[in-house]
Short mmCIF file of C-alpha atoms in Angstrom, two decimals:
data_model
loop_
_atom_site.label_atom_id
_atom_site.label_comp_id
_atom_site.label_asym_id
_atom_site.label_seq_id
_atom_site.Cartn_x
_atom_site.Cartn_y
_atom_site.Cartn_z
CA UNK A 1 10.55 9.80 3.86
CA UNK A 2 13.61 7.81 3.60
CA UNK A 3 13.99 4.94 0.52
CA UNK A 4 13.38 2.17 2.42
CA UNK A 5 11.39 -0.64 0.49
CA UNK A 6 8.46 -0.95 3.07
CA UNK A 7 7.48 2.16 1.97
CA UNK A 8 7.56 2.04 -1.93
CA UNK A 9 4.88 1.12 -4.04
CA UNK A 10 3.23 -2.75 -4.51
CA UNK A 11 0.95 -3.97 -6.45
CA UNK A 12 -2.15 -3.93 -5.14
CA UNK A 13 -3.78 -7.36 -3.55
CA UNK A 14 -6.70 -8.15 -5.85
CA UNK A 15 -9.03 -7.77 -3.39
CA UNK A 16 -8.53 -4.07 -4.28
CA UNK A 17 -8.10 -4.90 -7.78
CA UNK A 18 -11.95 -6.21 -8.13
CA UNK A 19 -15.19 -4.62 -8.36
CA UNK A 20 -15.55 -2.31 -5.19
CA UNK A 21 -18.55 -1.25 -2.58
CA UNK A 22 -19.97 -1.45 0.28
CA UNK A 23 -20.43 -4.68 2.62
CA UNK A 24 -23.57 -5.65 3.94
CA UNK A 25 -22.30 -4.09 7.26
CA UNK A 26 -21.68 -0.66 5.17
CA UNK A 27 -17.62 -1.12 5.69
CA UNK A 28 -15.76 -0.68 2.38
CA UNK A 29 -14.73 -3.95 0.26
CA UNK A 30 -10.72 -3.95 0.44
CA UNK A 31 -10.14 -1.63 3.41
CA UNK A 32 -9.65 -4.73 5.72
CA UNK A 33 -6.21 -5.25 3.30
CA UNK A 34 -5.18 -1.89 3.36
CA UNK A 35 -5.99 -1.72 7.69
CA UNK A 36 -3.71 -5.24 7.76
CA UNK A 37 -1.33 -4.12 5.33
CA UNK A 38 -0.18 -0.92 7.53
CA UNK A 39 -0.31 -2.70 10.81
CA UNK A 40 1.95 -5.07 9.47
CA UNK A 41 4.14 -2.19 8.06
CA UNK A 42 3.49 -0.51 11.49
CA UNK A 43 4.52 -3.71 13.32
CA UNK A 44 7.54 -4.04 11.93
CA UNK A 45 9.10 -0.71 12.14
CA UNK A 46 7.93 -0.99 15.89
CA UNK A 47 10.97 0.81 17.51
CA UNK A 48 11.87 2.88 14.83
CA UNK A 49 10.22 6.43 15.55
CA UNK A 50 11.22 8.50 11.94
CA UNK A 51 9.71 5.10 10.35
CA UNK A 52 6.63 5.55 12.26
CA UNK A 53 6.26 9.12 11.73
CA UNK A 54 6.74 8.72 8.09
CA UNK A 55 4.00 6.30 8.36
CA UNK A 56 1.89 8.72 9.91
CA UNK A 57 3.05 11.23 7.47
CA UNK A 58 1.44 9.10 4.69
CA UNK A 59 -1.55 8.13 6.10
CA UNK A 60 -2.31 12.14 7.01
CA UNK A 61 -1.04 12.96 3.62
CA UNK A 62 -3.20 10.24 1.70
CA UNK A 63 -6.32 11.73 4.12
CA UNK A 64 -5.80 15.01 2.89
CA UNK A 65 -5.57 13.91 -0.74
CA UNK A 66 -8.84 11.23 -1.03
CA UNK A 67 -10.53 14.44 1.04
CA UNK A 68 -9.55 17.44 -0.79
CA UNK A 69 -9.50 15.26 -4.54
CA UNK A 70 -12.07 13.09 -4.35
CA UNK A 71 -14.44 13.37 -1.45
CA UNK A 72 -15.31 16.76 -1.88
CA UNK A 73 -16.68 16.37 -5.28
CA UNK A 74 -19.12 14.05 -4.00
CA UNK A 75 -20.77 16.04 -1.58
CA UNK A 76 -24.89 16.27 -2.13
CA UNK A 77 -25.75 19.21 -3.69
CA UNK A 78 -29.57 19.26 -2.45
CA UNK A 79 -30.75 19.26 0.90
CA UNK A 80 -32.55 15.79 1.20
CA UNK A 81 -29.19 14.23 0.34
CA UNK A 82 -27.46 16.36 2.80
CA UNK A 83 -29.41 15.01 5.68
CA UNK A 84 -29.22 11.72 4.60
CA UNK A 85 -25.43 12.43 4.71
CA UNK A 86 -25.20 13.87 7.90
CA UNK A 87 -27.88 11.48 9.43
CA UNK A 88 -25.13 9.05 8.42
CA UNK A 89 -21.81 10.59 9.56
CA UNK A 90 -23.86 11.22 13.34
CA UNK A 91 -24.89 7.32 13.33
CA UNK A 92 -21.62 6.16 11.42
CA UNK A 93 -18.91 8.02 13.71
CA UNK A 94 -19.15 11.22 12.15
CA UNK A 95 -15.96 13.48 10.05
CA UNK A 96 -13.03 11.44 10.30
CA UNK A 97 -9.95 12.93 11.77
CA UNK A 98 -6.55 12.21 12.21
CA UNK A 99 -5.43 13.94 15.70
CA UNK A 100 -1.94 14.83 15.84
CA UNK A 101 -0.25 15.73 19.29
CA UNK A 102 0.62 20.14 20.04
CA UNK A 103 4.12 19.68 19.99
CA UNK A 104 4.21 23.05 21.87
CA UNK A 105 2.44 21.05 24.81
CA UNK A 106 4.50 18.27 24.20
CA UNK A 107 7.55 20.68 24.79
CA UNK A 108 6.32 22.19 27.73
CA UNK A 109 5.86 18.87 29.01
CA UNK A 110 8.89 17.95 28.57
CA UNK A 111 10.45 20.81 29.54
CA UNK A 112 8.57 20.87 33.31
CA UNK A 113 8.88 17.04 33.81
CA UNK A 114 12.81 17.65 32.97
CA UNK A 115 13.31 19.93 35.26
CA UNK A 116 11.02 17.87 38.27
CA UNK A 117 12.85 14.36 37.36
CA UNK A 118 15.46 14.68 34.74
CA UNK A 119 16.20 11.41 34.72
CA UNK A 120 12.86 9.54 34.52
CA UNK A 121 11.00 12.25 32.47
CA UNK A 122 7.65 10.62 30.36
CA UNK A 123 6.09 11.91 27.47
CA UNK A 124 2.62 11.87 26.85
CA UNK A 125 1.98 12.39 23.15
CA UNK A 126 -1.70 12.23 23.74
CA UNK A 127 -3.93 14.45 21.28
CA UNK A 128 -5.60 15.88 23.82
CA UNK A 129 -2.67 16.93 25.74
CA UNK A 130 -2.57 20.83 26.25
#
């Protein structure tokens, strides 16, 4: 990740400063600040692709560390609380995920559409693209 000032650290809004839990619609108090806060960031690093992917970088890296450092730990250790949990997580949206595209598709894809249309070749960096 380069030095650019986007990308080091602010103080936190005080909405994420304050006492923290759950809405009354079960969403978490302060996320709508950090959701805004990297669309913004997002938005204005638009055409700038090693931005972005740094971006995307963070966010992965930041879901790997709240899973693997915190989450974890907090995982029921009975069975009623289990189900509860994964009553929750089927009604809720389930495990979240953060895709990320096969660049050896990707490759391939470019690689065939290059040698159909060289000039006009599109990517499609869908997930699901195999």
């Amino acid at each position: 990740m380069t030095e650019d000032e986007d990308f080091k650290k602010a103080p936190l809004p005080p909405e994420l400063t304050e006492p923290t839990g759950l809405h009354s619609d079960r969403s978490l108090v302060g996320t709508d600040a950090i959701a805004d806060a990297v669309r913004i960031l997002a938005e204005k690093h638009r055409s700038d692709c090693l931005s972005l992917l740094a971006l995307l970088r963070l966010l992965e890296n930041l879901h790997r560390e709240i899973r693997e450092e915190l989450f974890l730990d907090t995982l029921p250790t009975n069975r009623q609380d289990l189900y509860a949990l994964l009553r929750d997580m089927e009604a809720e949206g389930g495990w979240p995920y953060i895709p990320r595209p096969n660049l050896r598709a990707v490759i391939e894809q470019l690689s065939s559409e290059a040698d159909d249309n060289p000039a006009h070749t599109q990517i499609n960096f869908s997930p699901d693209n195999r």
